[in-house]
CSV table of C-alpha atoms in Angstrom, one decimal:
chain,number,residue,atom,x,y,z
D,182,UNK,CA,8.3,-23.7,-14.2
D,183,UNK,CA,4.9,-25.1,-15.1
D,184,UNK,CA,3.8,-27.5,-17.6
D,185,UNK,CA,1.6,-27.0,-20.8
D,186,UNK,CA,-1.8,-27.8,-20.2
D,187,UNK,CA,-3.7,-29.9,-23.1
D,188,UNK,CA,-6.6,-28.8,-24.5
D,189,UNK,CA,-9.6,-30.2,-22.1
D,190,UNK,CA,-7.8,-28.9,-19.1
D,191,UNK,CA,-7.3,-25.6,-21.0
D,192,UNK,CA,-10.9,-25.6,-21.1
D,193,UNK,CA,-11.9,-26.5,-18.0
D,194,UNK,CA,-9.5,-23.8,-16.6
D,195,UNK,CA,-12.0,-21.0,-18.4
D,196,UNK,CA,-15.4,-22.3,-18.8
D,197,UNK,CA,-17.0,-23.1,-15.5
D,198,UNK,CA,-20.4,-21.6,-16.8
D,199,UNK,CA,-22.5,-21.4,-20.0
D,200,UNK,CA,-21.2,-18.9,-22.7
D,201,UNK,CA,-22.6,-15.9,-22.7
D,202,UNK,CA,-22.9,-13.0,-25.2
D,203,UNK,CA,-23.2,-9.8,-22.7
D,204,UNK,CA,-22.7,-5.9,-22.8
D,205,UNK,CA,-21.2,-3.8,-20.5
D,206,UNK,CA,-22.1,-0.1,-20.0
D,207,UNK,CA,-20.5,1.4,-16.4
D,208,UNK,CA,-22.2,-1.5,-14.9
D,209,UNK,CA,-22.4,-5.4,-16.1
D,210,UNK,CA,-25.8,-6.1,-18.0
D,211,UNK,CA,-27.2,-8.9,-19.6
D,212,UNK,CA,-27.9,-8.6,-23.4
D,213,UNK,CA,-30.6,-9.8,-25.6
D,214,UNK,CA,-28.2,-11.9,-27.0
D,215,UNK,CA,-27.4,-15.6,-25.0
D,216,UNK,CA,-26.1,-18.7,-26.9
D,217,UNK,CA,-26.4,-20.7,-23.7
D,218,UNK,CA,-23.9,-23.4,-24.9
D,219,UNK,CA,-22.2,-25.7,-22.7
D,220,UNK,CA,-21.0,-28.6,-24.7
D,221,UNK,CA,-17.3,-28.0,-25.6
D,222,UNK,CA,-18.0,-29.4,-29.0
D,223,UNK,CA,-20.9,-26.5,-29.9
D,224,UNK,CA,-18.3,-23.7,-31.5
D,225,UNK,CA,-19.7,-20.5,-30.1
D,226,UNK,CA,-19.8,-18.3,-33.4
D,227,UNK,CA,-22.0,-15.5,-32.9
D,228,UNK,CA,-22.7,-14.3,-36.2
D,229,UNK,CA,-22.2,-10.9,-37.7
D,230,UNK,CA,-25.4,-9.1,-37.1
D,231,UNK,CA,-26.2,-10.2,-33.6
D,232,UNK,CA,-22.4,-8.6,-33.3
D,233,UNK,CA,-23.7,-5.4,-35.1
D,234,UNK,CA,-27.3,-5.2,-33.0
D,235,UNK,CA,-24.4,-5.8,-29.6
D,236,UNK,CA,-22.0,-3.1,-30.7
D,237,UNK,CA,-24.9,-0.5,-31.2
D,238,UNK,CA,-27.3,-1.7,-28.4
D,239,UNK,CA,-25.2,0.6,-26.0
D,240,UNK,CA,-22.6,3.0,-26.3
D,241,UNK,CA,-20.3,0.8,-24.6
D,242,UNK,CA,-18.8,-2.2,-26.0
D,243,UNK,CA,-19.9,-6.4,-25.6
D,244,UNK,CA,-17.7,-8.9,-24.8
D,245,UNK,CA,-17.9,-13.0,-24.8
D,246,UNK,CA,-16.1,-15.2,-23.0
D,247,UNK,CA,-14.9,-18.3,-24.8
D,248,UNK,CA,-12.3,-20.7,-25.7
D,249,UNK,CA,-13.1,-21.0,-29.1
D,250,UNK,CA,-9.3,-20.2,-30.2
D,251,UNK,CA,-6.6,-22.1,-28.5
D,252,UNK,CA,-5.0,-20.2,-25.6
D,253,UNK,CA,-7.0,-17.4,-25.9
D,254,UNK,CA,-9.0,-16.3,-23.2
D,255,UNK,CA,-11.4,-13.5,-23.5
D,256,UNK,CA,-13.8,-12.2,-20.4
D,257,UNK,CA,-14.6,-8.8,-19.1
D,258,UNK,CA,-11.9,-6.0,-19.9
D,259,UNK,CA,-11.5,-4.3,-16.5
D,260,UNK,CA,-10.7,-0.7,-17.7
D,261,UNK,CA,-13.1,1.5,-16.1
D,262,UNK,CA,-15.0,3.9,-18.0
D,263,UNK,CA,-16.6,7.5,-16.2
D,264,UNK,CA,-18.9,9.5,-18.4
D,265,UNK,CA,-18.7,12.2,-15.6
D,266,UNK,CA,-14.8,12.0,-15.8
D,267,UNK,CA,-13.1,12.2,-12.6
D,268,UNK,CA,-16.1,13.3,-10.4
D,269,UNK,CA,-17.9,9.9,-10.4
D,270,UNK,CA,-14.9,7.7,-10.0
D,271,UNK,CA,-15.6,7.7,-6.4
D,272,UNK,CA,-19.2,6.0,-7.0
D,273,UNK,CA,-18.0,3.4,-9.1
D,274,UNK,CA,-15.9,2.4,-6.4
D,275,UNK,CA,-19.0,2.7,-4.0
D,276,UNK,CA,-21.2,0.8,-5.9
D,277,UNK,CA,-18.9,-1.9,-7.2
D,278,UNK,CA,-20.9,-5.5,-7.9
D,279,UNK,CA,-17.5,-7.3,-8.5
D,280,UNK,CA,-15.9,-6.8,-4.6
D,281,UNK,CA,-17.9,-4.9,-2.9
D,282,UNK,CA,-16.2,-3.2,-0.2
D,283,UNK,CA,-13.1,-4.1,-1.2
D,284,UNK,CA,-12.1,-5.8,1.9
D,285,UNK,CA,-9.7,-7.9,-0.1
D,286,UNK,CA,-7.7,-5.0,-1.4
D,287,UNK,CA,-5.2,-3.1,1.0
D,288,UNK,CA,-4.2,0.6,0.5
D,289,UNK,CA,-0.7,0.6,0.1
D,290,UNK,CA,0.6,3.1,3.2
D,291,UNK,CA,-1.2,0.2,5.5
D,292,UNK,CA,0.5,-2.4,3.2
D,293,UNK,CA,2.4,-4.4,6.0
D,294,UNK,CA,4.5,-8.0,6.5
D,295,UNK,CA,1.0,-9.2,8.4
D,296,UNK,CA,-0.7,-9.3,5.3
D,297,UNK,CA,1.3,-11.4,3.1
D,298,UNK,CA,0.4,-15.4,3.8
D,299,UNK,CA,2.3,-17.6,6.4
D,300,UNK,CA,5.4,-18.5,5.0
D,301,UNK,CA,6.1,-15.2,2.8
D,302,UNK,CA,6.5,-13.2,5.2
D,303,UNK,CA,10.2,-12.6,4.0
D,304,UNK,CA,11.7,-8.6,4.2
D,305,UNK,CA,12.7,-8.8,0.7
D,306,UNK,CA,9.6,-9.9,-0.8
D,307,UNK,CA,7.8,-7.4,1.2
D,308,UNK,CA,10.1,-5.2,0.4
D,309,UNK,CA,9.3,-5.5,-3.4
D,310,UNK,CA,5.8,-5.4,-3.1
D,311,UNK,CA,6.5,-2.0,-1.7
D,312,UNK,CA,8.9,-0.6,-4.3
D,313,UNK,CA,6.4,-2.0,-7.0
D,314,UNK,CA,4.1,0.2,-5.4
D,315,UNK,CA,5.8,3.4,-5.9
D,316,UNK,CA,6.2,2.3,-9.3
D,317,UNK,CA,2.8,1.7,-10.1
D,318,UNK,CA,0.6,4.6,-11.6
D,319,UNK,CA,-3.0,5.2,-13.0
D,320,UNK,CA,-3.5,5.8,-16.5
D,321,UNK,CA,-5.9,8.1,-17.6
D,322,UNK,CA,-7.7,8.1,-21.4
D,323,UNK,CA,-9.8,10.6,-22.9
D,324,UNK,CA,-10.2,9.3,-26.4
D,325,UNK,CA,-10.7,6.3,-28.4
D,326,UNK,CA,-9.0,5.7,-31.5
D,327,UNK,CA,-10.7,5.3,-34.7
D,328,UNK,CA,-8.2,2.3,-35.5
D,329,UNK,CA,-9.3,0.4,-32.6
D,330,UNK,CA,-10.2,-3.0,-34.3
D,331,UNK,CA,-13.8,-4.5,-33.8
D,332,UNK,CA,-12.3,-8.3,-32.6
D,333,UNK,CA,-9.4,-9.1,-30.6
D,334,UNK,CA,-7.0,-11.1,-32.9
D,335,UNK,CA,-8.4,-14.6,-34.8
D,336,UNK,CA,-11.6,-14.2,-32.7
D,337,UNK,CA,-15.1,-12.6,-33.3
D,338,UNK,CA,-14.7,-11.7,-30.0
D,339,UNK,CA,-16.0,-7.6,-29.9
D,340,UNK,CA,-12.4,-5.0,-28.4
D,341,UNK,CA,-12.7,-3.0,-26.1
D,342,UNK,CA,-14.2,0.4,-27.0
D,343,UNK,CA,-14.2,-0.4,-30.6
D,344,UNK,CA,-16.1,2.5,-32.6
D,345,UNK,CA,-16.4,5.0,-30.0
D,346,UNK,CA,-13.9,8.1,-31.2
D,347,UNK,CA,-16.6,10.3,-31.4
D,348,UNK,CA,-17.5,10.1,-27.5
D,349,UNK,CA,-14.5,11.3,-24.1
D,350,UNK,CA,-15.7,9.6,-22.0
D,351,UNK,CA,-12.6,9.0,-19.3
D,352,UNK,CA,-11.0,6.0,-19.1
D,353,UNK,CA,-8.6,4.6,-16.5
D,354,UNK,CA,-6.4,1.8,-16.0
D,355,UNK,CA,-3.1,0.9,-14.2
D,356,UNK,CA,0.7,0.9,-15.2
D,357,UNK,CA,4.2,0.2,-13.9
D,358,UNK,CA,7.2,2.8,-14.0
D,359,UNK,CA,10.3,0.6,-16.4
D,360,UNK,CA,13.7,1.7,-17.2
D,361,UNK,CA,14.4,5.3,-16.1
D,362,UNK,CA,16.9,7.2,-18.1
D,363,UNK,CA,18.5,10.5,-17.3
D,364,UNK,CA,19.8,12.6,-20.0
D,365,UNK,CA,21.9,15.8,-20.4
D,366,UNK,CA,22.4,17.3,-24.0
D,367,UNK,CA,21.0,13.8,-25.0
D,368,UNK,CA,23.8,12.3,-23.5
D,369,UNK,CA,22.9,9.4,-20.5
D,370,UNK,CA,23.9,10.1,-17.1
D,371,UNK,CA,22.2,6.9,-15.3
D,372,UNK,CA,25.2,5.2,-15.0
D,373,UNK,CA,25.0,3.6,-18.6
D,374,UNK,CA,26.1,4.3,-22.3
D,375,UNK,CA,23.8,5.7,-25.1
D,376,UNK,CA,22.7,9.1,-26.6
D,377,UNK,CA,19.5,10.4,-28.0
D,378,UNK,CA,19.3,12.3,-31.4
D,379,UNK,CA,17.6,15.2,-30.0
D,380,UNK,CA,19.4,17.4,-27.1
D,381,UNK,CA,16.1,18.6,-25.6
D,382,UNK,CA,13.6,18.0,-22.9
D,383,UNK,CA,9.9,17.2,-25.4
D,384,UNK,CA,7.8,17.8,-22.4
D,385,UNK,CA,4.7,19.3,-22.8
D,386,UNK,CA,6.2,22.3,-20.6
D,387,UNK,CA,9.1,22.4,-22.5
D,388,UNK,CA,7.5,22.2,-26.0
D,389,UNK,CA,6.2,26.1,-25.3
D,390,UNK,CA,9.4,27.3,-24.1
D,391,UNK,CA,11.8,29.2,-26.4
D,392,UNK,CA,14.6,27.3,-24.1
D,393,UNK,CA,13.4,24.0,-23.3
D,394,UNK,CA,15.6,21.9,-20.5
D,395,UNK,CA,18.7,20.2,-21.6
D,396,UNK,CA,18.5,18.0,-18.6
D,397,UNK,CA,15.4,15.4,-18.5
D,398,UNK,CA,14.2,11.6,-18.0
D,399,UNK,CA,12.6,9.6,-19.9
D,400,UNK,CA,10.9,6.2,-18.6
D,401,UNK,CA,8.3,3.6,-19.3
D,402,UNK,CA,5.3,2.5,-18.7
D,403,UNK,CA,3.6,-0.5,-19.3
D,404,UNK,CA,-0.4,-1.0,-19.5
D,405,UNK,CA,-2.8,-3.1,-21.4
D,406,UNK,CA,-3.4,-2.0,-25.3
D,407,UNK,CA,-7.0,-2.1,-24.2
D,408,UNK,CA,-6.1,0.8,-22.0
D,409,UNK,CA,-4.0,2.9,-24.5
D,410,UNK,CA,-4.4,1.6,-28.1
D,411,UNK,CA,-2.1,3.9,-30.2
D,412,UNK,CA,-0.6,7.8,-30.2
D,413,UNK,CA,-4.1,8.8,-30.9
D,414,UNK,CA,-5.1,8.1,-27.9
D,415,UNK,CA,-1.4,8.6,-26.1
D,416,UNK,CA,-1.8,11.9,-26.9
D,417,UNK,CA,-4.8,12.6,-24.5
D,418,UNK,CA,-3.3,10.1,-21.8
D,419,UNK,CA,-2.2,11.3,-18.1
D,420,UNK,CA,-0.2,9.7,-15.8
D,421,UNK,CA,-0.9,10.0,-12.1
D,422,UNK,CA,2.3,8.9,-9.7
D,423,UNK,CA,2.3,8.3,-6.0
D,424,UNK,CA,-1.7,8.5,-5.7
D,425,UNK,CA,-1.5,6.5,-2.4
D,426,UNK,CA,-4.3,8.1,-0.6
D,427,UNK,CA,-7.1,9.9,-1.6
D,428,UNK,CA,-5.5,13.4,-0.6
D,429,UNK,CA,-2.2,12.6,-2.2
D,430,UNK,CA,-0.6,15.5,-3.6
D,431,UNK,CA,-1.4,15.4,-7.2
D,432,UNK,CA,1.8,14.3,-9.2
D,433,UNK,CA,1.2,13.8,-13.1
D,434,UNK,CA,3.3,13.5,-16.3
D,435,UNK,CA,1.3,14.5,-19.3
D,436,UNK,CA,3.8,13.9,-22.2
D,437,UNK,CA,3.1,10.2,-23.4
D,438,UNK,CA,4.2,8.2,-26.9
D,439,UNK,CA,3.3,5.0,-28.0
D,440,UNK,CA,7.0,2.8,-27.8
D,441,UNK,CA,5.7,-0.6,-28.6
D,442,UNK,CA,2.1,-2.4,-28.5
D,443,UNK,CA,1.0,-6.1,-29.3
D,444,UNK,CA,-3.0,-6.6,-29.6
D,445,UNK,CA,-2.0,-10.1,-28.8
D,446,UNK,CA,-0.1,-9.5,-25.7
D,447,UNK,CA,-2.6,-7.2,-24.5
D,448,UNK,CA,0.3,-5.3,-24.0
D,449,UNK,CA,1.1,-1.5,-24.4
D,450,UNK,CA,4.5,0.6,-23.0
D,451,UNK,CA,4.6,4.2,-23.1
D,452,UNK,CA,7.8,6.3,-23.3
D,453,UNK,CA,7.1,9.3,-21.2
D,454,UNK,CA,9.2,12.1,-20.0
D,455,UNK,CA,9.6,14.5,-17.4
D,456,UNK,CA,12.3,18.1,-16.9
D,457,UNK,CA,10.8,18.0,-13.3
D,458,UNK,CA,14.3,17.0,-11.2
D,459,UNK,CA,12.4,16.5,-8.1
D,460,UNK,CA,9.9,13.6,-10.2
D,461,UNK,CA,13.2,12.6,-12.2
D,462,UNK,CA,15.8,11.8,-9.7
D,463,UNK,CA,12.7,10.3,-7.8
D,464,UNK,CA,11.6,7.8,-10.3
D,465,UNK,CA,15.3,6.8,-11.1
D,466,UNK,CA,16.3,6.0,-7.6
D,467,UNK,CA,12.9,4.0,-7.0
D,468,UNK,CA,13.8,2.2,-10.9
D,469,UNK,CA,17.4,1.4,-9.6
D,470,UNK,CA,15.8,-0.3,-5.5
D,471,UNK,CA,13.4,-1.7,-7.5
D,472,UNK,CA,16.2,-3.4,-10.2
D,473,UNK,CA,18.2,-4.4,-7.0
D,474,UNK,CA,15.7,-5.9,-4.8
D,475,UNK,CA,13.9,-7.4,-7.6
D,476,UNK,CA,17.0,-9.8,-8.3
D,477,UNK,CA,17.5,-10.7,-4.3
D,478,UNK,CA,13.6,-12.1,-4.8
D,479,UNK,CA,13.9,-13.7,-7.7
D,480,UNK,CA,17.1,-15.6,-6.6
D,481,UNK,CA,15.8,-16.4,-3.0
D,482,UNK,CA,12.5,-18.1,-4.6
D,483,UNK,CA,13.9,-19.1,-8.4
D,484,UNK,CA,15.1,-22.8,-7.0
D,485,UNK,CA,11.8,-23.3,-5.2
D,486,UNK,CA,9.3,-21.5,-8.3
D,487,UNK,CA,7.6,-24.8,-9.4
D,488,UNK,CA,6.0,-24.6,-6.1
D,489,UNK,CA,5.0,-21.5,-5.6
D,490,UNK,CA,1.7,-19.6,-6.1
D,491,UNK,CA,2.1,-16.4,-4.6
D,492,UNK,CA,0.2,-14.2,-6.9
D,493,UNK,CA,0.4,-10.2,-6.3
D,494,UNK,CA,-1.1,-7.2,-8.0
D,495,UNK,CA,-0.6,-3.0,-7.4
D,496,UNK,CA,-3.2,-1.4,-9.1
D,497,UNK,CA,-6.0,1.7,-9.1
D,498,UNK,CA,-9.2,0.2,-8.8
D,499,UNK,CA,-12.1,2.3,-10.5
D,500,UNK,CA,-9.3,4.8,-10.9
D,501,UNK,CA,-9.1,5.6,-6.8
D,502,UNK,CA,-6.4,5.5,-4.5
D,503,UNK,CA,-3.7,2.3,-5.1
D,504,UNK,CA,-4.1,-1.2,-3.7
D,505,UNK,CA,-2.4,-3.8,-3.2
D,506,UNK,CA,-4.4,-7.5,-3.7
D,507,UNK,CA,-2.5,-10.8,-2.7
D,508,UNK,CA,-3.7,-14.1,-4.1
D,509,UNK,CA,-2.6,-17.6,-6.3
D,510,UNK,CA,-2.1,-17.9,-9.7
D,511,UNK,CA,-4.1,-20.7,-10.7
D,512,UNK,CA,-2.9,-22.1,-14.2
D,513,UNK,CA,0.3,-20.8,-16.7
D,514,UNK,CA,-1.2,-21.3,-19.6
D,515,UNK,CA,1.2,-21.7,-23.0
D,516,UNK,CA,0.5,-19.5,-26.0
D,517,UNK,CA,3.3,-20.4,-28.3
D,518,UNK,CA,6.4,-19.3,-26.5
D,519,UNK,CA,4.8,-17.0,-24.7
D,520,UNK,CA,2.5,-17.6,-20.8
D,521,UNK,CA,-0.6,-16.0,-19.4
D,522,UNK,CA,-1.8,-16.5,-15.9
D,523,UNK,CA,-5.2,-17.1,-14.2
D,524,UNK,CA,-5.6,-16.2,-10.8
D,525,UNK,CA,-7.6,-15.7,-7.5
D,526,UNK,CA,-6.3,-12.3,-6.9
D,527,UNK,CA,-8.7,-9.7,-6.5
D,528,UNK,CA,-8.9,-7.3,-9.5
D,529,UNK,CA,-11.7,-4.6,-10.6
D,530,UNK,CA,-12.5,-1.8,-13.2
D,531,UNK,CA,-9.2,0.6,-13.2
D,532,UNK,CA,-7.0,-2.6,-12.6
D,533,UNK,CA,-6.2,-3.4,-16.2
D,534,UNK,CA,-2.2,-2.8,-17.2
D,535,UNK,CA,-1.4,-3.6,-13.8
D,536,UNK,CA,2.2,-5.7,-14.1
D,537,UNK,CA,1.2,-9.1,-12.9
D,538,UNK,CA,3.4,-10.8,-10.5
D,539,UNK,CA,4.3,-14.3,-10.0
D,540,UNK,CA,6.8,-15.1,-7.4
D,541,UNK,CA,9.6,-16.9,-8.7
D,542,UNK,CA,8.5,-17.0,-12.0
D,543,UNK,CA,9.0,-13.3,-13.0
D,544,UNK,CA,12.0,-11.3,-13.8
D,545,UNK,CA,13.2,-7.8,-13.2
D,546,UNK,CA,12.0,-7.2,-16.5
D,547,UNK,CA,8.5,-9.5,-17.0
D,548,UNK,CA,6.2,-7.6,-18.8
D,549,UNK,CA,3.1,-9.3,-18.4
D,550,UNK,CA,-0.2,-6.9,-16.9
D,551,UNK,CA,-3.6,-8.0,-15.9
D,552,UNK,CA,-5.8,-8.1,-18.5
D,553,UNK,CA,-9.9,-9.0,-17.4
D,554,UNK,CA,-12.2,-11.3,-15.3
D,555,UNK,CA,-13.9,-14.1,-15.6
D,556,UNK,CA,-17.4,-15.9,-15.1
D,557,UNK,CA,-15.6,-18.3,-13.0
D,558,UNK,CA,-14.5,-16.0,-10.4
D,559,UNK,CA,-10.7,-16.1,-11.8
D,560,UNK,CA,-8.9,-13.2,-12.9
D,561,UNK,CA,-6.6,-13.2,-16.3
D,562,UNK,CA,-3.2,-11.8,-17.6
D,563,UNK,CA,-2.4,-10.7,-21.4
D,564,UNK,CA,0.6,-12.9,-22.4
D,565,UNK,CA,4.3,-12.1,-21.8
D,566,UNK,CA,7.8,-13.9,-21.3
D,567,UNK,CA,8.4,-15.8,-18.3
C-alpha cells in the first residue's frame, strides 16, 4: 500500500526550491524576509521577531515551507480569503496566478467517463466521483478565533489566520457530506440503532419556534481545521449544498458544531443539522449510494492499489461553482501511524477540506482532506488513516 520513505527522500519529495519566508494577503507576495537556504543541513529557524515583523507586515497571515520537523509538510494554506465577502469571489477566480483559467478543473454537470484517464474509465468509479460530488459542499467563515494558535504543531511555522478575530473578512473552503442520520423524537430511523438525549430539531429555524420539529437529520462534515478552527468560529459557518453552477438554486444549512478537530491532522468535522425533509431525505439517500458504491470501488481496485495513482479531488475553488480535478498522488508519506499524500492534482484557494481521494487506498470512511500547495508544483493532504 506504499512504503515509508527515509528521510532524504522525504526531503526531496518537498523541497525542490530554496526556503522561503513569504506572506500572503488575497494574492501571493514576497516578504522582506528570505532565508534562501538550500543545504538540507542549514535548519531553517526563523527567529521570533522576523515572525513578529511577518505576522504584522499585513493583515493576512505568513507561511514557510520547510521540512524542518519529520513528516511535516507546511506550504501555502489554500483557504481563500474575500474582504468584499461574496461579491469579489468571482475576481479571485478571474485573476487566479496559481491556474489560471482553470482549464484543468471540470464543472461537475459536464463531469463525464471521457475525462477520467485511459484505463479508469470504469462506471463505478465514475460513478463515485459523481456521488462524491453531490456530497461535497463549500464552507463559508466569517470569523477567526482568538484561540487560533500562532505555529502549527512542533514548528515555528506561522497558522493560518492566527491573530485576526477582530477583522470578518469571509472565508471559504470545501467539505464532504459523512454519516447522515434521521431522527424522530430522538429516536434513529436510518435503518440503524441509537437515540439522542434531546427530542428536538436544534436548527437555527427551530431554535425560534415555540414547537421546534420532532423529525430532523443530522450529518457531518469534514474540512481542514485551517478552515473552521473551533465553535467560535462554527458558529458564523454556512454550508452551501449542490452549488454546481453558478445559478444553482441556493441551498444552505446554517446550524454547525464543532464534533472533533486535530491541528495535526489538519482535520476538522462538523455535526450539522437540518428539519428541511426535502434537504434531509436528500442528503440520506446520496450518504447511503455513496456508502454502496464506495465499497464496489474499493473492492474492484483494493488487489491492484500498490499500483495505482489515480488521484481525485471535488472541491469550490475561490469559493465558485464545484469542480472536479483528476491527477496522481505522488508520494504517501508516513507520520506515525498515520499517511499524507502529495499530488499533481490541481487545487486552488477555496479547495482546502476537500476529502482527498486515492483509488484503492481509501475507504468509505477515509477522512483525509487537502490541505495546501507547494513551491514544487505538488499539492498536499493533512494526515488521516489509510
Amino acid at each position: 500500500m506504499g512504503s515509508k520513505l527515509s528521510t532524504q527522500s522525504h526531503k526531496n519529495a518537498i523541497l525542490n526550491q530554496d526556503n522561503t519566508i513569504f506572506c500572503l494577503h488575497n494574492e501571493r507576495c514576497e516578504s522582506n524576509i528570505k532565508e534562501g537556504k538550500t543545504n538540507y543541513n542549514i535548519d531553517l529557524n526563523p527567529s521570533h521577531d522576523q515572525l513578529t515583523e511577518c505576522l504584522h507586515a499585513t493583515k493576512n497571515q505568513c507561511y514557510v515551507q520547510s521540512d524542518d520537523t519529520e513528516g511535516i509538510i507546511i506550504g501555502n494554506h489554500e483557504t481563500q480569503e474575500s474582504e468584499s465577502g461574496e461579491a469579489d469571489l468571482h475576481t479571485y477566480l478571474v485573476n487566479c496566478k496559481k491556474n489560471p483559467g482553470h482549464k484543468q478543473f471540470i464543472p461537475v454537470d459536464t463531469f463525464a467517463m471521457k475525462h477520467l484517464p485511459e484505463g479508469y474509465q470504469d462506471k463505478d468509479l465514475y460513478e463515485y466521483i459523481k456521488v462524491l460530488s453531490e456530497l461535497t459542499v463549500r464552507v463559508s467563515v466569517l470569523m477567526s478565533s482568538p484561540h487560533r494558535p500562532m505555529f502549527w504543531p512542533k514548528t515555528t511555522q506561522p497558522f493560518p489566520f492566527y491573530n485576526m478575530s477582530d477583522t470578518r473578512n469571509l472565508r471559504t473552503g470545501s467539505g464532504s457530506v459523512w454519516k447522515v442520520k434521521k431522527f424522530h423524537d430522538g429516536v434513529r430511523q436510518d435503518g440503524c440503532n441509537g437515540r439522542t438525549d434531546y427530542t428536538k430539531c436544534w436548527c437555527r429555524k427551530c431554535q425560534d419556534l415555540d414547537s421546534p420539529s420532532n423529525v430532523w437529520w443530522e450529518f457531518k462534515v469534514t474540512t481542514a481545521i485551517q478552515v473552521v478552527f473551533d465553535d467560535i468560529e462554527a458558529s458564523q459557518t454556512t454550508l452551501r449544498l449542490f452549488y454546481d453552477r453558478n445559478d444553482s438554486l441556493e441551498v444552505s444549512v446554517d446550524k454547525v458544531k464543532v464534533d472533533y478537530v486535530n491541528i495535526e491532522y489538519d482535520l476538522c468535522m462538523l455535526n450539522c443539522v437540518t428539519c428541511d425533509e426535502n434537504l434531509g431525505n436528500k442528503l440520506l439517500e446520496t450518504w447511503k449510494h455513496f456508502f454502496d458504491v464506495s465499497l464496489k470501488v474499493s473492492n474492484k481496485y483494493f488487489d491492484n492499489s500498490f499500483n495505482q495513482k489515480l488521484n481525485v479531488i471535488v472541491s469550490h475553488p475561490h469559493g465558485c461553482s464545484k469542480q472536479v480535478s483528476v491527477g496522481q498522488w505522488k508520494e504517501k508519506l508516513e507520520v506515525g501511524d498515520l499517511s499524507k499524500f502529495t499530488y499533481t492534482t490541481c487545487t486552488c484557494p477555496g479547495s482546502s477540506g476537500a476529502f482527498v481521494y486515492c483509488l484503492g487506498l481509501n475507504d468509505v470512511l477515509s477522512e483525509i482532506v487537502h490541505s495546501g500547495s507547494l513551491n514544487s508544483g505538488l499539492n498536499y493532504s493533512g494526515s488521516g488513516y489509510i
